[in-house]
Short mmCIF file of C-alpha atoms and ligand atoms in Angstrom, two decimals:
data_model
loop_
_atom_site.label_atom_id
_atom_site.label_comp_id
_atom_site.label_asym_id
_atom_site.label_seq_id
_atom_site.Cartn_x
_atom_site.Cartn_y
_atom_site.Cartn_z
CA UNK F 1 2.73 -43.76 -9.16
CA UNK F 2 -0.97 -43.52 -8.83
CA UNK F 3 -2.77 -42.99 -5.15
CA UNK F 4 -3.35 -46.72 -3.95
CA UNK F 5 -6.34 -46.99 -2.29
CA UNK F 6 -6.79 -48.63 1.08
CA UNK F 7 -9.58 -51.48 1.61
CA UNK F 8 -12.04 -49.90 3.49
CA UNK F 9 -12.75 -46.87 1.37
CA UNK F 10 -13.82 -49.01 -1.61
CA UNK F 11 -15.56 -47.75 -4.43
CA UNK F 12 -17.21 -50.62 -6.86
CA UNK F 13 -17.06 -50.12 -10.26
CA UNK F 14 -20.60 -49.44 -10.08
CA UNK F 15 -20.67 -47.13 -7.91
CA UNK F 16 -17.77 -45.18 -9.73
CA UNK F 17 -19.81 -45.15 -12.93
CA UNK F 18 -22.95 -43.73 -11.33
CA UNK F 19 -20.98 -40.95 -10.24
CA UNK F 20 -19.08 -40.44 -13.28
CA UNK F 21 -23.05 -40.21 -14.80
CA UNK F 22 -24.22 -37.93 -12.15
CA UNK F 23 -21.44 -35.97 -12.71
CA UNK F 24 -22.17 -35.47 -16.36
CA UNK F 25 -18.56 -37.24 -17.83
CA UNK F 26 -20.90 -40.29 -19.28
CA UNK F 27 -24.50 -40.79 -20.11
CA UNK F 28 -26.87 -43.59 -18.96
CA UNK F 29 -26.11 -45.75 -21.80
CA UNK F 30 -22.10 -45.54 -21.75
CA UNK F 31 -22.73 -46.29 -18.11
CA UNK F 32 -24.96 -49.48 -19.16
CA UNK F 33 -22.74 -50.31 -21.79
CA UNK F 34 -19.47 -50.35 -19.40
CA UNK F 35 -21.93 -52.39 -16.93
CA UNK F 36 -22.30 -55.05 -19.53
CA UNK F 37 -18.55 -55.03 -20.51
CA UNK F 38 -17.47 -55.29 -16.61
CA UNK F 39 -20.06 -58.44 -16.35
CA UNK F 40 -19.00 -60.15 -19.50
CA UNK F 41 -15.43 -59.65 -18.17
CA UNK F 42 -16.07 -61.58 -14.69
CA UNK F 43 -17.93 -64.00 -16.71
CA UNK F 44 -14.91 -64.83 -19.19
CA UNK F 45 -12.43 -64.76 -15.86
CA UNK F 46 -14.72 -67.51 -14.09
CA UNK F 47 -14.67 -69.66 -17.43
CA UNK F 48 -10.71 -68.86 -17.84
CA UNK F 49 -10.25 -69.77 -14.26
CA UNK F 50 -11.85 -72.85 -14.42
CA UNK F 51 -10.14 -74.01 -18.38
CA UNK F 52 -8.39 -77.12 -17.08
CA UNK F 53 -11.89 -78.46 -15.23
CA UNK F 54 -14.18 -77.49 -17.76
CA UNK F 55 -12.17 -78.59 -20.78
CA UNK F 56 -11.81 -75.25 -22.16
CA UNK F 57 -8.55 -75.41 -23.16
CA UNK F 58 -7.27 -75.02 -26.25
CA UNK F 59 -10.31 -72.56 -27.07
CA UNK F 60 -7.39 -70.22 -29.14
CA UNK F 61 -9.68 -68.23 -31.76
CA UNK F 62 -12.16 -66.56 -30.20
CA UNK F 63 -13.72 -64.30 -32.52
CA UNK F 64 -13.16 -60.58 -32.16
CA UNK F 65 -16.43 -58.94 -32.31
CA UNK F 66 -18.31 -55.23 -33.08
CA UNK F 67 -21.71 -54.71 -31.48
CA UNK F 68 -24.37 -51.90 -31.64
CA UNK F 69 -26.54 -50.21 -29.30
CA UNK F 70 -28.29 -47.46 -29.39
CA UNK F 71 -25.51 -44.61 -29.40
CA UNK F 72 -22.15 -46.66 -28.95
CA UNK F 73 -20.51 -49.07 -31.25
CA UNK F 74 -18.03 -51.39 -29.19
CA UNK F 75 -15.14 -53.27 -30.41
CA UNK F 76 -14.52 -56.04 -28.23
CA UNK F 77 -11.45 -58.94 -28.15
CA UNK F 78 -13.01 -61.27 -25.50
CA UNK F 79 -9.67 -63.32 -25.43
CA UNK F 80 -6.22 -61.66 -26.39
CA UNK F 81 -3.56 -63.92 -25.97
CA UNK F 82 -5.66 -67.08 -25.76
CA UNK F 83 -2.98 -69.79 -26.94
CA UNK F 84 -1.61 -68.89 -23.11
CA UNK F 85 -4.91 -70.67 -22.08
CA UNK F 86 -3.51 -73.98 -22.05
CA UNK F 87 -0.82 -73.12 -19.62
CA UNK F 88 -2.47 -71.11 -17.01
CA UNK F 89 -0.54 -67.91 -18.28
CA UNK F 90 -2.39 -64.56 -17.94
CA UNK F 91 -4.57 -63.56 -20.85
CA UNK F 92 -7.28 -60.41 -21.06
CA UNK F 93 -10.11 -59.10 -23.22
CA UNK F 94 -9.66 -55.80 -24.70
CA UNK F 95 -12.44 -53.40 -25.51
CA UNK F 96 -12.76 -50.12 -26.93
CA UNK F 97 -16.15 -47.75 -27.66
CA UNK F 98 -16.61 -45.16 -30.09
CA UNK F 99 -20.10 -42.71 -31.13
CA UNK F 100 -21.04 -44.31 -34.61
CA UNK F 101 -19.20 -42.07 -37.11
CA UNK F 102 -21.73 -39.49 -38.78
CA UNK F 103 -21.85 -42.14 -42.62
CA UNK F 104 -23.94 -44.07 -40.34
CA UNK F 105 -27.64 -43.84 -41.26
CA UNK F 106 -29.60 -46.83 -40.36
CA UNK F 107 -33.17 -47.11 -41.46
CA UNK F 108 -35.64 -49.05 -39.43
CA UNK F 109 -36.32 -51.42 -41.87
CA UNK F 110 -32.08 -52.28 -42.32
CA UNK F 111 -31.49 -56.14 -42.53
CA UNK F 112 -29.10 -57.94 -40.24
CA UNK F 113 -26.55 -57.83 -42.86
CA UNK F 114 -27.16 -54.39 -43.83
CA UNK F 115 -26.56 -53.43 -39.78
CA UNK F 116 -23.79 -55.68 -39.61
CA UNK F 117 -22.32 -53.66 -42.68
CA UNK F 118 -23.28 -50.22 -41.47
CA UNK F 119 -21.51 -51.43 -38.25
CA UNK F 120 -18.52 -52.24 -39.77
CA UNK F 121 -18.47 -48.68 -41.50
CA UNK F 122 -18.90 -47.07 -38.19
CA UNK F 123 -16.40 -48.94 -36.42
CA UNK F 124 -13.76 -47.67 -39.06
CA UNK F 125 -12.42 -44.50 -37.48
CA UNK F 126 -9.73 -43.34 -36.25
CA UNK F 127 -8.63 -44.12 -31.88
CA UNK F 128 -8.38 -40.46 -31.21
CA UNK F 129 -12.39 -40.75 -31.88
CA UNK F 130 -12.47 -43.62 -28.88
CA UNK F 131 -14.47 -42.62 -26.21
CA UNK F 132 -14.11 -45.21 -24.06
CA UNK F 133 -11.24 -48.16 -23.49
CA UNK F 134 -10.08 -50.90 -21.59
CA UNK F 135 -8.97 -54.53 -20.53
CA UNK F 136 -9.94 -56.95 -18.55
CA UNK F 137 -6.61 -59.43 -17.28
CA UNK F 138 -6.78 -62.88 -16.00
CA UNK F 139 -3.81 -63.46 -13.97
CA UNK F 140 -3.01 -63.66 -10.47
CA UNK F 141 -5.61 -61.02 -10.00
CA UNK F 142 -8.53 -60.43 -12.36
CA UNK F 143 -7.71 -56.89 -12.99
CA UNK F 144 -10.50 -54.70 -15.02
CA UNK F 145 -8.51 -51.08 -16.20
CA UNK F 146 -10.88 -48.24 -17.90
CA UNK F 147 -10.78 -44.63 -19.07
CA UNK F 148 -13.47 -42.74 -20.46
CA UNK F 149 -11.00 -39.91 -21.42
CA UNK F 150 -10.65 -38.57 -17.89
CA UNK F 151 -7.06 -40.65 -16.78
CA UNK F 152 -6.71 -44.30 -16.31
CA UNK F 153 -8.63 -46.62 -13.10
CA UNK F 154 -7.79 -49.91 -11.92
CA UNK F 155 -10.48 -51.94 -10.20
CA UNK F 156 -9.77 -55.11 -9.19
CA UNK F 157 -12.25 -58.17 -8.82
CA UNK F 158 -12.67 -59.37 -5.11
CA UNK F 159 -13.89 -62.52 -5.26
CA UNK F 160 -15.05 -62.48 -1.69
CA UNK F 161 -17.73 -60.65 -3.09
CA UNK F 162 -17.81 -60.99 -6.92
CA UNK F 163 -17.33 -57.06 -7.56
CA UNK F 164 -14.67 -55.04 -8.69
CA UNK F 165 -13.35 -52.46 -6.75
CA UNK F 166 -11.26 -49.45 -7.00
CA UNK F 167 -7.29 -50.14 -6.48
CA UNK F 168 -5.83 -47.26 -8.38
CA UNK F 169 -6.83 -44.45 -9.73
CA UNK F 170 -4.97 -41.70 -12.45
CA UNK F 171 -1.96 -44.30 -13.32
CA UNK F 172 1.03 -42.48 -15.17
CA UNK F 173 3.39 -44.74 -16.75
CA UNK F 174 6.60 -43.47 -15.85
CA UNK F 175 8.29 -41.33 -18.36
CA UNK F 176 11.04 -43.81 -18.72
CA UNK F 177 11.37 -47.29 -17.89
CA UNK F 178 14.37 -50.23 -18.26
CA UNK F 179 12.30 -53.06 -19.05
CA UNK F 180 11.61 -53.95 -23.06
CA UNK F 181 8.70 -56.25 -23.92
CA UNK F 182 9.35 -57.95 -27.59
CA UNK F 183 9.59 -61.64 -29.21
CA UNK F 184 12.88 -61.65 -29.81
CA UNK F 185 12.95 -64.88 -31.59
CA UNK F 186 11.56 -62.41 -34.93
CA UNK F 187 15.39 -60.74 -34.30
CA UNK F 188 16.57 -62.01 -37.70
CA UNK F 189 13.24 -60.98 -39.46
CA UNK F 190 13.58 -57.12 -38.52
CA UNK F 191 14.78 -53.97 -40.31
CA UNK F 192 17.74 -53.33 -39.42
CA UNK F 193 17.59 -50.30 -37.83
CA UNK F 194 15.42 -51.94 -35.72
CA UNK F 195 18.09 -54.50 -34.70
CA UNK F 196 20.21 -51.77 -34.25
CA UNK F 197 17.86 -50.11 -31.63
CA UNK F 198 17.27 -53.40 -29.60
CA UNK F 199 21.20 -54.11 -29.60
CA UNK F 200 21.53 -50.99 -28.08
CA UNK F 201 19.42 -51.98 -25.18
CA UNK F 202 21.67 -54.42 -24.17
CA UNK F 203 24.41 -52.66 -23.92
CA UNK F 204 25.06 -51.42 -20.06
CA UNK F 205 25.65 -47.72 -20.59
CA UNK F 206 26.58 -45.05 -18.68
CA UNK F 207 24.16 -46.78 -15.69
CA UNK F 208 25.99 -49.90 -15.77
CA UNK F 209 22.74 -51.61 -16.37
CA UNK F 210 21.21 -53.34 -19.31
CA UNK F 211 17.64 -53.08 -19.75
CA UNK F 212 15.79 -56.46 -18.66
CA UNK F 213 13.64 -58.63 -21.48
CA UNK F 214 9.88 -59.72 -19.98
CA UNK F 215 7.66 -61.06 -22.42
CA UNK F 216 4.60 -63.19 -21.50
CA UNK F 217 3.33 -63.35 -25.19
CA UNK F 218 -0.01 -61.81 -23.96
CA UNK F 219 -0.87 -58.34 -24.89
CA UNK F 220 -2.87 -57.51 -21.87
CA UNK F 221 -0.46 -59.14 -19.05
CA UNK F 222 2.35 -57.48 -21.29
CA UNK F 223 0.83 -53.77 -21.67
CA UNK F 224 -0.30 -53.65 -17.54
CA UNK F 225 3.12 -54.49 -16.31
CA UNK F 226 4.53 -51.50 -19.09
CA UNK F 227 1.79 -49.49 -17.84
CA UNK F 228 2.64 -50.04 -13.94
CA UNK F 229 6.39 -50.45 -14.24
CA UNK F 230 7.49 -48.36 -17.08
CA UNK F 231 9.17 -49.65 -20.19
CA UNK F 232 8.20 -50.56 -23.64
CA UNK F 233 5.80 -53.30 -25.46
CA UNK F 234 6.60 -53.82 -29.12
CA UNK F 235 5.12 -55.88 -31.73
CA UNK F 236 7.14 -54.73 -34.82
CA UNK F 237 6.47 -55.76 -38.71
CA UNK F 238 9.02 -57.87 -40.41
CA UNK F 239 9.59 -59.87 -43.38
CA UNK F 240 6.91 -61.88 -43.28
CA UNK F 241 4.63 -59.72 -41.07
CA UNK F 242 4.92 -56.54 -43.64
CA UNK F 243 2.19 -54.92 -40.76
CA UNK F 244 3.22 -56.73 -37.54
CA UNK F 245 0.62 -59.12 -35.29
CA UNK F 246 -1.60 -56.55 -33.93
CA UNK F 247 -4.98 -55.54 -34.63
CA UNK F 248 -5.67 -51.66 -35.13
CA UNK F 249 -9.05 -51.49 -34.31
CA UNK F 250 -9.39 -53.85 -31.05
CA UNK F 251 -5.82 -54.04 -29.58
CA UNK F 252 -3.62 -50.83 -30.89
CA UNK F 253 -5.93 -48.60 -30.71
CA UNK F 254 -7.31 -49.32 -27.33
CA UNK F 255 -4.33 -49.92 -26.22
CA UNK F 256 -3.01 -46.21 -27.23
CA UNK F 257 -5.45 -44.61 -25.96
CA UNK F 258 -5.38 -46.17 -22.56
CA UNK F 259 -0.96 -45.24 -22.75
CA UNK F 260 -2.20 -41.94 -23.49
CA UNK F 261 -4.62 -41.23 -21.00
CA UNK F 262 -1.88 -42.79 -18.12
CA UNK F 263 0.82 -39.62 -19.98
CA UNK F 264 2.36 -42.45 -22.15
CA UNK F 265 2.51 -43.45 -25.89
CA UNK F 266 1.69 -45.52 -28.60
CA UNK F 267 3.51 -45.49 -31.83
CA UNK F 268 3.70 -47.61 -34.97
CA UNK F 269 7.06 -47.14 -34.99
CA UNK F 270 6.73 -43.61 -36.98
CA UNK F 271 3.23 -41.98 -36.50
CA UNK F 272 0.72 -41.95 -33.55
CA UNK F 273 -1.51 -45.20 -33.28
CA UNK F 274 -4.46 -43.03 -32.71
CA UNK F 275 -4.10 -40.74 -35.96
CA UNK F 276 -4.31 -43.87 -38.02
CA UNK F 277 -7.25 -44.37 -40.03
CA UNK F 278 -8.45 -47.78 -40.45
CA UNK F 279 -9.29 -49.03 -43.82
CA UNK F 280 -10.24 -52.54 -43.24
CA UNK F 281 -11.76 -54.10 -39.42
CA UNK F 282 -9.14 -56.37 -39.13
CA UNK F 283 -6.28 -54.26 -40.09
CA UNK F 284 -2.51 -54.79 -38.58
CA UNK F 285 0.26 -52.34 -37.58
CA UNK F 286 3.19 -52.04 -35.62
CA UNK F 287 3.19 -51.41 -32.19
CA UNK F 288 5.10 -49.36 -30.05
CA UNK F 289 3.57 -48.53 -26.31
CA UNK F 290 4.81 -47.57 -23.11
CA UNK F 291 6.84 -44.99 -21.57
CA UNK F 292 7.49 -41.88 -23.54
CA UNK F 293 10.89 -41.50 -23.57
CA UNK F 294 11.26 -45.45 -24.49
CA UNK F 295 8.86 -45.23 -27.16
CA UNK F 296 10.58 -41.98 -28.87
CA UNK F 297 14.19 -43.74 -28.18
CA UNK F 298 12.79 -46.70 -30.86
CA UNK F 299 11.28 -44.03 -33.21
CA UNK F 300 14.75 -41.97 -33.28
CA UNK F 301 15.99 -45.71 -34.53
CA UNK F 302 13.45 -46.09 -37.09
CA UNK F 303 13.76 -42.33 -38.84
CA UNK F 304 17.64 -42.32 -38.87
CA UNK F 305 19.17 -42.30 -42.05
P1 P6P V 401 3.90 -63.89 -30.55
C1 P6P V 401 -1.54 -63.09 -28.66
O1 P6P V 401 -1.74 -63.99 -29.73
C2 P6P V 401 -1.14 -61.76 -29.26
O2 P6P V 401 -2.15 -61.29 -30.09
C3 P6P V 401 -0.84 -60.75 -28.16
O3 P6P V 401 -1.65 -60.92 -27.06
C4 P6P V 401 0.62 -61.05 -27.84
O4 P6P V 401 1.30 -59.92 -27.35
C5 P6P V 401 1.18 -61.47 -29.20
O5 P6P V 401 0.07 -61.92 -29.98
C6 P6P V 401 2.18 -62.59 -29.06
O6 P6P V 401 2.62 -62.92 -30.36
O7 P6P V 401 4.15 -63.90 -32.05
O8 P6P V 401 5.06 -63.24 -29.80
O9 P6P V 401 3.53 -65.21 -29.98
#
């Protein structure tokens, strides 16, 4: 489990990313760019907080985004999971920042669409390229996670003072974990070697224990409590989902590479999220995150004859 931190050495997230740029690991613009992220973060968690007063509810659809600056292109999910809004469940925005990918030569003189296109080109490449990831979660605690390739760091918001502050630092998933993380209600839509590998998680084994079922239907709420706990988040494809749910670009990927960094995985069932190479901004595939040895157990299912 990762070194807790007690409450009166606290380190801001501010403070952490000036050091991290004095130290070389980012540049003044990541460190501006993260900056931005971690305000638009507290911003969306004081709107999602307040939903019921200020009629927000039912605000399911918020549009996934790219943006540009200068040397970082950032894909950004403000809210993942927002159909949770209406009932006060946790939701999270997910965010993920690459270098723009060397096709990308913008004149001066490019129109907005042109830009907009360019970005779009640049944003297509693969996670392992992801410099930068993380989520924000709205839940009982408004919980802002990072890595900039150097191990995963949990800062939590403390509203006494609006700023969020180190909790955890170097998280690693545990290498195994008895809690799965599916909709099960897809059961009858899945390959069957799929159904054969969540059948056998029910059966008690050699432990005497089952695995347990948690599923909030929120990516973000769903992936921290894999990440914290152990265990395994799925999203497979079926019949009529020939890709799954997920987003590649602004939840898989991001997603991954945060697993990844903590000494976890993330899997579409037969190849590593991050290898994939995107071919469309919007593209699905199957997800398979968490603990190692739960994520290899469902790709031994998948690849048996
Ligand atoms: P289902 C939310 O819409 C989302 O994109 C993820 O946050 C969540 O894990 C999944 O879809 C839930 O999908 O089909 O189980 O409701």
């Amino acid at each position: 489990a990762a070194r807790k931190r007690s409450s009166y050495d606290m380190i801001t997230l501010t403070t952490w990313l000036l050091k991290q740029e004095q130290e070389g690991v980012i540049d003044n613009e990541m460190t501006i760019v993260l900056s931005s992220i971690s305000t638009a973060c507290k911003q969306i968690a004081s709107l999602v907080q307040r939903a019921p007063i200020s009629n927000l509810t039912g605000v399911q659809g918020a549009t996934n985004v790219q943006s540009y600056s200068g040397n970082y292109i950032v894909v950004f999910d403000p809210l993942d999971g927002s159909s949770n809004i209406d009932a006060a469940v946790s939701t999270g925005s997910i965010f993920g920042i690459y270098s723009p990918s060397d096709e990308c030569h913008i004149g001066d003189d490019a129109t907005l669409d042109e830009v907009t296109q360019m970005c779009i080109v640049n944003v297509c490449q693969p996670g392992s390229n992801l410099l930068a990831a993380g989520y924000c979660m709205y839940s009982s605690s408004v919980i802002f996670v990072l890595t900039i390739g150097t191990g995963v760091y949990v800062f939590t918001l403390d509203p006494m003072y609006g700023e969020f502050v180190l909790t955890q630092e170097k998280v690693q998933i545990p290498k195994s974990g008895k809690i799965y993380s599916f909709n099960e209600g897809n059961y009858a839509l899945w390959d069957d070697k799929l159904k054969k590998y969540m059948d056998s998680l029910k059966e008690p084994g050699t432990s005497g224990k089952p695995y347990s079922a948690r599923y909030i239907g929120s990516l973000v709420g769903d992936f921290h409590r894999t990440m914290l706990y152990g265990g395994i988040y799925g999203y497979p494809s079926d019949q009529k989902s020939k890709n799954g749910k997920l987003r590649l670009l602004y939840e898989c990927a991001p997603m991954s590479f945060i697993a990844e960094q903590a000494g976890g995985k993330g899997s579409d069932g037969h190849q590593r999220v991050l290898d994939i190479m995107p071919t469309a901004v919007h593209q699905r595939v199957p997800l398979y995150v968490g603990s190692v040895e739960e994520v290899e157990k469902v790709e031994k299912f998948l690849s048996s004859e």
